[in-house]
Amino acid sequence: MIKKLKHDSLAKTIMSDPVAAQEFLEYYLPTDFKSLIDLSQIKVEQESYIEESLKKKYSDIVYKVATKKHGNAFIYILIEAQSTVDYWTALRLWRYTLLLCERHKKEKTKLPLVYNLVIYNGKEVYNAPRNLWIYLQIQ
């Protein structure tokens, strides 16, 4: 009997292939960000930043790419395996981004460039906040 993959497992399996990842990112990354990096040398990192309690709802994948100025950048993809919008996704992404930067700050004076993408498979329009300012109570 073949084990049925969940949407997030299937997406992560496909996105773990460097050729598929490169094609996907060529299409979905903004031109401004693509102009800073070299996707031809994409490498899948073996790290994950999702807390154990959330691994049933989310999966993540991290790519390391070279920048055109001889540094490194990371592309962090969060895959949502749920059918409803999570209001706090942007905040969670910032936490994962900071954890990624924390792991890579040793011996360096600058943090790596990180770009976040969310793969959402719900039916309703994704209407959760996309930046942290929306969460803050500024009066």
PDB file of C-alpha atoms in Angstrom:
ATOM      1  CA  MET A   1       0.000   0.000   0.000  1.00  0.00           C
ATOM      2  CA  ILE A   2       1.346   3.444  -0.922  1.00  0.00           C
ATOM      3  CA  LYS A   3       1.465   5.960   1.901  1.00  0.00           C
ATOM      4  CA  LYS A   4      -0.479   9.085   1.021  1.00  0.00           C
ATOM      5  CA  LEU A   5       1.562  12.276   1.405  1.00  0.00           C
ATOM      6  CA  LYS A   6       0.049  15.347   2.986  1.00  0.00           C
ATOM      7  CA  HIS A   7       0.139  18.553   0.929  1.00  0.00           C
ATOM      8  CA  ASP A   8       3.007  19.978   2.972  1.00  0.00           C
ATOM      9  CA  SER A   9       5.029  16.750   2.714  1.00  0.00           C
ATOM     10  CA  LEU A  10       4.533  16.609  -1.037  1.00  0.00           C
ATOM     11  CA  ALA A  11       5.437  20.276  -1.445  1.00  0.00           C
ATOM     12  CA  LYS A  12       8.544  19.842   0.710  1.00  0.00           C
ATOM     13  CA  THR A  13       9.578  16.733  -1.241  1.00  0.00           C
ATOM     14  CA  ILE A  14       9.261  18.585  -4.541  1.00  0.00           C
ATOM     15  CA  MET A  15      10.913  21.750  -3.212  1.00  0.00           C
ATOM     16  CA  SER A  16      13.870  19.719  -1.892  1.00  0.00           C
ATOM     17  CA  ASP A  17      14.914  19.070  -5.479  1.00  0.00           C
ATOM     18  CA  PRO A  18      17.319  21.898  -6.462  1.00  0.00           C
ATOM     19  CA  VAL A  19      16.074  22.043 -10.068  1.00  0.00           C
ATOM     20  CA  ALA A  20      12.404  22.272  -9.031  1.00  0.00           C
ATOM     21  CA  ALA A  21      13.296  24.819  -6.346  1.00  0.00           C
ATOM     22  CA  GLN A  22      15.271  26.938  -8.788  1.00  0.00           C
ATOM     23  CA  GLU A  23      12.408  26.991 -11.298  1.00  0.00           C
ATOM     24  CA  PHE A  24       9.847  27.789  -8.597  1.00  0.00           C
ATOM     25  CA  LEU A  25      11.957  30.601  -7.148  1.00  0.00           C
ATOM     26  CA  GLU A  26      12.774  32.054 -10.581  1.00  0.00           C
ATOM     27  CA  TYR A  27       9.036  32.436 -11.080  1.00  0.00           C
ATOM     28  CA  TYR A  28       7.928  33.608  -7.604  1.00  0.00           C
ATOM     29  CA  LEU A  29      10.764  35.705  -6.188  1.00  0.00           C
ATOM     30  CA  PRO A  30      10.563  39.438  -6.831  1.00  0.00           C
ATOM     31  CA  THR A  31      12.921  40.792  -9.478  1.00  0.00           C
ATOM     32  CA  ASP A  32      14.653  43.098  -6.966  1.00  0.00           C
ATOM     33  CA  PHE A  33      15.639  40.152  -4.773  1.00  0.00           C
ATOM     34  CA  LYS A  34      16.620  37.947  -7.724  1.00  0.00           C
ATOM     35  CA  SER A  35      18.991  40.678  -8.911  1.00  0.00           C
ATOM     36  CA  LEU A  36      20.990  40.236  -5.670  1.00  0.00           C
ATOM     37  CA  ILE A  37      21.433  36.458  -5.767  1.00  0.00           C
ATOM     38  CA  ASP A  38      22.652  33.585  -7.934  1.00  0.00           C
ATOM     39  CA  LEU A  39      20.033  30.825  -8.044  1.00  0.00           C
ATOM     40  CA  SER A  40      22.260  28.537 -10.119  1.00  0.00           C
ATOM     41  CA  GLN A  41      24.111  27.483  -6.954  1.00  0.00           C
ATOM     42  CA  ILE A  42      21.066  26.775  -4.776  1.00  0.00           C
ATOM     43  CA  LYS A  43      21.611  24.437  -1.831  1.00  0.00           C
ATOM     44  CA  VAL A  44      18.948  22.943   0.446  1.00  0.00           C
ATOM     45  CA  GLU A  45      19.889  23.433   4.099  1.00  0.00           C
ATOM     46  CA  GLN A  46      19.115  20.655   6.572  1.00  0.00           C
ATOM     47  CA  GLU A  47      17.805  22.956   9.294  1.00  0.00           C
ATOM     48  CA  SER A  48      14.251  23.625  10.424  1.00  0.00           C
ATOM     49  CA  TYR A  49      12.945  26.372  12.669  1.00  0.00           C
ATOM     50  CA  ILE A  50       9.415  25.167  13.371  1.00  0.00           C
ATOM     51  CA  GLU A  51       8.571  24.304  16.961  1.00  0.00           C
ATOM     52  CA  GLU A  52       7.607  20.679  17.584  1.00  0.00           C
ATOM     53  CA  SER A  53       4.058  21.672  18.576  1.00  0.00           C
ATOM     54  CA  LEU A  54       3.460  23.229  15.124  1.00  0.00           C
ATOM     55  CA  LYS A  55       5.008  20.574  12.876  1.00  0.00           C
ATOM     56  CA  LYS A  56       1.585  19.038  12.114  1.00  0.00           C
ATOM     57  CA  LYS A  57       0.397  22.319  10.589  1.00  0.00           C
ATOM     58  CA  TYR A  58       3.599  23.655   9.053  1.00  0.00           C
ATOM     59  CA  SER A  59       6.689  22.517   7.241  1.00  0.00           C
ATOM     60  CA  ASP A  60       9.661  24.616   6.261  1.00  0.00           C
ATOM     61  CA  ILE A  61      12.590  24.530   3.916  1.00  0.00           C
ATOM     62  CA  VAL A  62      15.657  26.752   3.831  1.00  0.00           C
ATOM     63  CA  TYR A  63      17.801  27.398   0.759  1.00  0.00           C
ATOM     64  CA  LYS A  64      21.269  28.865   0.779  1.00  0.00           C
ATOM     65  CA  VAL A  65      22.263  30.845  -2.297  1.00  0.00           C
ATOM     66  CA  ALA A  66      25.254  32.970  -3.151  1.00  0.00           C
ATOM     67  CA  THR A  67      24.838  36.706  -3.451  1.00  0.00           C
ATOM     68  CA  LYS A  68      26.368  38.520  -6.386  1.00  0.00           C
ATOM     69  CA  LYS A  69      28.671  40.287  -3.916  1.00  0.00           C
ATOM     70  CA  HIS A  70      30.241  36.985  -2.794  1.00  0.00           C
ATOM     71  CA  GLY A  71      28.190  36.536   0.355  1.00  0.00           C
ATOM     72  CA  ASN A  72      25.364  34.197   1.267  1.00  0.00           C
ATOM     73  CA  ALA A  73      21.632  34.689   1.362  1.00  0.00           C
ATOM     74  CA  PHE A  74      18.856  32.430   2.583  1.00  0.00           C
ATOM     75  CA  ILE A  75      15.375  31.858   1.253  1.00  0.00           C
ATOM     76  CA  TYR A  76      13.003  30.609   3.925  1.00  0.00           C
ATOM     77  CA  ILE A  77       9.807  28.904   2.773  1.00  0.00           C
ATOM     78  CA  LEU A  78       6.982  28.148   5.187  1.00  0.00           C
ATOM     79  CA  ILE A  79       4.480  25.591   3.899  1.00  0.00           C
ATOM     80  CA  GLU A  80       1.041  25.759   5.545  1.00  0.00           C
ATOM     81  CA  ALA A  81      -0.869  22.474   5.698  1.00  0.00           C
ATOM     82  CA  GLN A  82      -4.109  24.010   6.833  1.00  0.00           C
ATOM     83  CA  SER A  83      -7.155  25.265   5.038  1.00  0.00           C
ATOM     84  CA  THR A  84      -7.670  28.480   7.007  1.00  0.00           C
ATOM     85  CA  VAL A  85      -5.617  31.652   7.229  1.00  0.00           C
ATOM     86  CA  ASP A  86      -3.474  32.001  10.361  1.00  0.00           C
ATOM     87  CA  TYR A  87      -3.471  35.634  11.511  1.00  0.00           C
ATOM     88  CA  TRP A  88      -0.050  35.278  13.230  1.00  0.00           C
ATOM     89  CA  THR A  89       1.957  33.800  10.332  1.00  0.00           C
ATOM     90  CA  ALA A  90       4.008  36.969   9.704  1.00  0.00           C
ATOM     91  CA  LEU A  91       5.042  37.134  13.359  1.00  0.00           C
ATOM     92  CA  ARG A  92       6.032  33.463  13.288  1.00  0.00           C
ATOM     93  CA  LEU A  93       8.084  34.068  10.126  1.00  0.00           C
ATOM     94  CA  TRP A  94      10.001  36.854  11.857  1.00  0.00           C
ATOM     95  CA  ARG A  95      10.765  34.536  14.764  1.00  0.00           C
ATOM     96  CA  TYR A  96      12.071  31.853  12.385  1.00  0.00           C
ATOM     97  CA  THR A  97      14.095  34.451  10.465  1.00  0.00           C
ATOM     98  CA  LEU A  98      15.705  35.677  13.675  1.00  0.00           C
ATOM     99  CA  LEU A  99      16.538  32.089  14.665  1.00  0.00           C
ATOM    100  CA  LEU A 100      18.150  31.569  11.256  1.00  0.00           C
ATOM    101  CA  CYS A 101      20.184  34.772  11.668  1.00  0.00           C
ATOM    102  CA  GLU A 102      21.158  33.757  15.195  1.00  0.00           C
ATOM    103  CA  ARG A 103      22.612  30.487  13.883  1.00  0.00           C
ATOM    104  CA  HIS A 104      24.642  32.292  11.237  1.00  0.00           C
ATOM    105  CA  LYS A 105      25.903  35.316  13.163  1.00  0.00           C
ATOM    106  CA  LYS A 106      29.019  33.642  14.601  1.00  0.00           C
ATOM    107  CA  GLU A 107      32.312  35.105  13.347  1.00  0.00           C
ATOM    108  CA  LYS A 108      30.523  37.647  11.181  1.00  0.00           C
ATOM    109  CA  THR A 109      29.760  41.301  11.573  1.00  0.00           C
ATOM    110  CA  LYS A 110      26.698  41.294   9.318  1.00  0.00           C
ATOM    111  CA  LEU A 111      23.615  39.122   9.245  1.00  0.00           C
ATOM    112  CA  PRO A 112      22.702  37.141   6.125  1.00  0.00           C
ATOM    113  CA  LEU A 113      20.075  38.346   3.715  1.00  0.00           C
ATOM    114  CA  VAL A 114      16.853  36.357   4.245  1.00  0.00           C
ATOM    115  CA  TYR A 115      13.748  36.328   2.066  1.00  0.00           C
ATOM    116  CA  ASN A 116      10.542  34.669   3.325  1.00  0.00           C
ATOM    117  CA  LEU A 117       7.888  32.954   1.220  1.00  0.00           C
ATOM    118  CA  VAL A 118       4.689  31.281   2.404  1.00  0.00           C
ATOM    119  CA  ILE A 119       3.072  28.476   0.421  1.00  0.00           C
ATOM    120  CA  TYR A 120      -0.592  28.551   1.388  1.00  0.00           C
ATOM    121  CA  ASN A 121      -3.128  26.027   0.077  1.00  0.00           C
ATOM    122  CA  GLY A 122      -6.391  27.270   1.575  1.00  0.00           C
ATOM    123  CA  LYS A 123      -9.467  28.121  -0.466  1.00  0.00           C
ATOM    124  CA  GLU A 124     -10.102  31.546   1.028  1.00  0.00           C
ATOM    125  CA  VAL A 125      -8.039  34.578   0.061  1.00  0.00           C
ATOM    126  CA  TYR A 126      -4.895  34.879   2.182  1.00  0.00           C
ATOM    127  CA  ASN A 127      -5.726  38.005   4.173  1.00  0.00           C
ATOM    128  CA  ALA A 128      -3.429  37.723   7.212  1.00  0.00           C
ATOM    129  CA  PRO A 129      -1.000  40.576   7.955  1.00  0.00           C
ATOM    130  CA  ARG A 130       2.130  40.503   5.842  1.00  0.00           C
ATOM    131  CA  ASN A 131       4.284  42.742   7.996  1.00  0.00           C
ATOM    132  CA  LEU A 132       4.851  43.333  11.689  1.00  0.00           C
ATOM    133  CA  TRP A 133       3.614  46.930  11.767  1.00  0.00           C
ATOM    134  CA  ILE A 134       0.023  45.754  11.452  1.00  0.00           C
ATOM    135  CA  TYR A 135       0.329  43.837  14.735  1.00  0.00           C
ATOM    136  CA  LEU A 136       1.579  46.836  16.707  1.00  0.00           C
ATOM    137  CA  GLN A 137      -0.734  49.162  18.605  1.00  0.00           C
ATOM    138  CA  ILE A 138       0.493  52.543  17.458  1.00  0.00           C
ATOM    139  CA  GLN A 139      -1.695  55.441  18.502  1.00  0.00           C
TER     140      GLN A 139
END
